[in-house]
Amino acid sequence: MKWEGLIKKYREFLPVTEHTPALTLMEGNTPLIPLEKISAKFDVEIHVKTEGTNPTGSFKDRGMVMAVAKAKEEGSNTVICASTGNTSAAAAAYAARAGMRAIIVIPNGKIALGKLAQAMMYGAEIVSIEGNFDEALKMVRKISETSPITLVNSVNPYRIEGQKTAAFEICDQLGKAPDILAIPVGNAGNITAYWKGFKEYHEKFNTGLPRMHGFEAEGAAAIVKKKVIEQPETVATAIRIGNPASWEKAAQARDESKGQIDFVTDAEILEAFQMLTREEGIFAEPASCASIAGIIKHRKSGQIPAGSTIAAVLTGNGLKDPQTAIEQVTKKPVVLPNDEKVVFDYIEGVVRA
Ligand code: F0G
């Protein structure tokens, strides 16, 4: 059947009325790809949900299509969000599509280049503050209370509604829920959304429930360390968040599912980043790789049993953060003169090696 976007496909599960605009950029319906080598190496069956194939390159499109459609339905003409980058790209894109204005507040210098380029191109009003995401979120929450602007961070319940559809797709793609759902955790909206989605689908189709394994970055691991991190730091800028807005809901998802929330180090994230690209041909941004790093950690510790079926969420496309990618690779492109002999000699040397 022709794909017509999330709102049409999952209408019965979403807060859609006859007045909800038919907004879509054909988000959703993302591939679930089995990992061959990494699965074999760690004696589990891993499938990755490649959310980087969404229209703006991250899972945020699922939530944003719903949040922007509802904002439009309610008569708003401006949306606002704080963002580590992906939310702002999605908000700007869907606002453009819906003929609305987007205002975004971002931490200066801590946004991956691709995401910034997107927000600029989609025509958002961009405010870059000398502060972090948590501080930006506090500001936009406050201003949205007193101004006629719709907040589209994941504290907006429509965001969670849209994002839960990824859990539906995983159940359909696997034929049932996986044993374990591995997912990066930043502001904790997505783990909340997936758990809601798995529960609703199970209620309707008896698809089963996974254990939720969420992974924060070590330098931003508020939930794991049970304290607000005032100055979060991590190479995975998307999850550089020290006071997650959906903290309690994430803890609830963990506890209800008999799962765990743990942290992974930047070194573990970067190792998974390279492993995914080189061994599987899949390029996901660093924050996404926290899910793979976490699986490896929990396999080594025995927190994930051998033979488990695991769905890992790869939240964003690798092209979002070209800078971090290039910095990781020691083997740089070779520059040679425009001379056939020199180039051929070099290539023949590579082939022989
Ligand atoms: N992965 C990526 C690529 C993200 O952009 C985010 C969050 C997460 C994981 C974590 O998801 O916040 O629901 O726990 N990015 C937000 C943003 C904060 O502004 O783009 P979460």
PDB file of N, CA, C and O in Angstrom, residues 81-83 105-107 129 131-141:
ATOM      1  N   CYS A  81      10.962  25.998  20.156  1.00  0.00           N
ATOM      2  CA  CYS A  81      11.580  24.885  20.883  1.00  0.00           C
ATOM      3  C   CYS A  81      13.007  25.232  21.265  1.00  0.00           C
ATOM      4  O   CYS A  81      13.647  26.083  20.636  1.00  0.00           O
ATOM      5  N   ALA A  82      13.483  24.565  22.315  1.00  0.00           N
ATOM      6  CA  ALA A  82      14.914  24.517  22.606  1.00  0.00           C
ATOM      7  C   ALA A  82      15.411  23.256  21.941  1.00  0.00           C
ATOM      8  O   ALA A  82      14.640  22.316  21.756  1.00  0.00           O
ATOM      9  N   SER A  83      16.693  23.223  21.582  1.00  0.00           N
ATOM     10  CA  SER A  83      17.144  22.014  20.893  1.00  0.00           C
ATOM     11  C   SER A  83      18.642  21.834  20.929  1.00  0.00           C
ATOM     12  O   SER A  83      19.405  22.804  20.920  1.00  0.00           O
ATOM     13  N   VAL A 105      15.761  27.924  19.975  1.00  0.00           N
ATOM     14  CA  VAL A 105      16.795  28.397  20.904  1.00  0.00           C
ATOM     15  C   VAL A 105      17.783  27.244  21.107  1.00  0.00           C
ATOM     16  O   VAL A 105      17.396  26.152  21.524  1.00  0.00           O
ATOM     17  N   ILE A 106      19.037  27.520  20.771  1.00  0.00           N
ATOM     18  CA  ILE A 106      20.048  26.450  20.783  1.00  0.00           C
ATOM     19  C   ILE A 106      21.276  26.856  21.604  1.00  0.00           C
ATOM     20  O   ILE A 106      21.544  28.053  21.780  1.00  0.00           O
ATOM     21  N   PRO A 107      22.017  25.867  22.123  1.00  0.00           N
ATOM     22  CA  PRO A 107      23.259  26.179  22.843  1.00  0.00           C
ATOM     23  C   PRO A 107      24.366  26.555  21.856  1.00  0.00           C
ATOM     24  O   PRO A 107      24.711  25.756  20.987  1.00  0.00           O
ATOM     25  N   ILE A 129      22.081  30.727  22.359  1.00  0.00           N
ATOM     26  CA  ILE A 129      22.402  31.307  23.668  1.00  0.00           C
ATOM     27  C   ILE A 129      23.738  30.788  24.211  1.00  0.00           C
ATOM     28  O   ILE A 129      24.142  29.664  23.929  1.00  0.00           O
ATOM     29  N   GLY A 131      24.636  29.271  26.698  1.00  0.00           N
ATOM     30  CA  GLY A 131      24.169  28.416  27.778  1.00  0.00           C
ATOM     31  C   GLY A 131      23.924  27.044  27.194  1.00  0.00           C
ATOM     32  O   GLY A 131      24.165  26.833  26.003  1.00  0.00           O
ATOM     33  N   ASN A 132      23.440  26.115  28.014  1.00  0.00           N
ATOM     34  CA  ASN A 132      23.228  24.753  27.504  1.00  0.00           C
ATOM     35  C   ASN A 132      21.751  24.481  27.189  1.00  0.00           C
ATOM     36  O   ASN A 132      20.892  25.353  27.357  1.00  0.00           O
ATOM     37  N   PHE A 133      21.473  23.270  26.754  1.00  0.00           N
ATOM     38  CA  PHE A 133      20.114  22.900  26.362  1.00  0.00           C
ATOM     39  C   PHE A 133      19.116  23.088  27.500  1.00  0.00           C
ATOM     40  O   PHE A 133      18.013  23.604  27.306  1.00  0.00           O
ATOM     41  N   ASP A 134      19.507  22.640  28.706  1.00  0.00           N
ATOM     42  CA  ASP A 134      18.574  22.701  29.840  1.00  0.00           C
ATOM     43  C   ASP A 134      18.149  24.149  30.115  1.00  0.00           C
ATOM     44  O   ASP A 134      16.986  24.419  30.420  1.00  0.00           O
ATOM     45  N   GLU A 135      19.104  25.049  29.967  1.00  0.00           N
ATOM     46  CA  GLU A 135      18.804  26.474  30.197  1.00  0.00           C
ATOM     47  C   GLU A 135      17.918  27.034  29.080  1.00  0.00           C
ATOM     48  O   GLU A 135      16.986  27.808  29.336  1.00  0.00           O
ATOM     49  N   ALA A 136      18.190  26.583  27.868  1.00  0.00           N
ATOM     50  CA  ALA A 136      17.359  27.005  26.730  1.00  0.00           C
ATOM     51  C   ALA A 136      15.918  26.495  26.899  1.00  0.00           C
ATOM     52  O   ALA A 136      14.954  27.222  26.641  1.00  0.00           O
ATOM     53  N   LEU A 137      15.797  25.252  27.356  1.00  0.00           N
ATOM     54  CA  LEU A 137      14.455  24.677  27.526  1.00  0.00           C
ATOM     55  C   LEU A 137      13.662  25.442  28.580  1.00  0.00           C
ATOM     56  O   LEU A 137      12.465  25.714  28.411  1.00  0.00           O
ATOM     57  N   LYS A 138      14.349  25.798  29.643  1.00  0.00           N
ATOM     58  CA  LYS A 138      13.691  26.562  30.705  1.00  0.00           C
ATOM     59  C   LYS A 138      13.118  27.874  30.148  1.00  0.00           C
ATOM     60  O   LYS A 138      11.979  28.251  30.444  1.00  0.00           O
ATOM     61  N   MET A 139      13.907  28.525  29.309  1.00  0.00           N
ATOM     62  CA  MET A 139      13.461  29.804  28.728  1.00  0.00           C
ATOM     63  C   MET A 139      12.254  29.624  27.817  1.00  0.00           C
ATOM     64  O   MET A 139      11.286  30.371  27.903  1.00  0.00           O
ATOM     65  N   VAL A 140      12.308  28.634  26.927  1.00  0.00           N
ATOM     66  CA  VAL A 140      11.190  28.501  25.976  1.00  0.00           C
ATOM     67  C   VAL A 140       9.915  28.019  26.670  1.00  0.00           C
ATOM     68  O   VAL A 140       8.812  28.397  26.273  1.00  0.00           O
ATOM     69  N   ARG A 141      10.070  27.220  27.718  1.00  0.00           N
ATOM     70  CA  ARG A 141       8.881  26.801  28.473  1.00  0.00           C
ATOM     71  C   ARG A 141       8.198  28.017  29.073  1.00  0.00           C
ATOM     72  O   ARG A 141       6.982  28.158  29.021  1.00  0.00           O
TER      73      ARG A 141
END
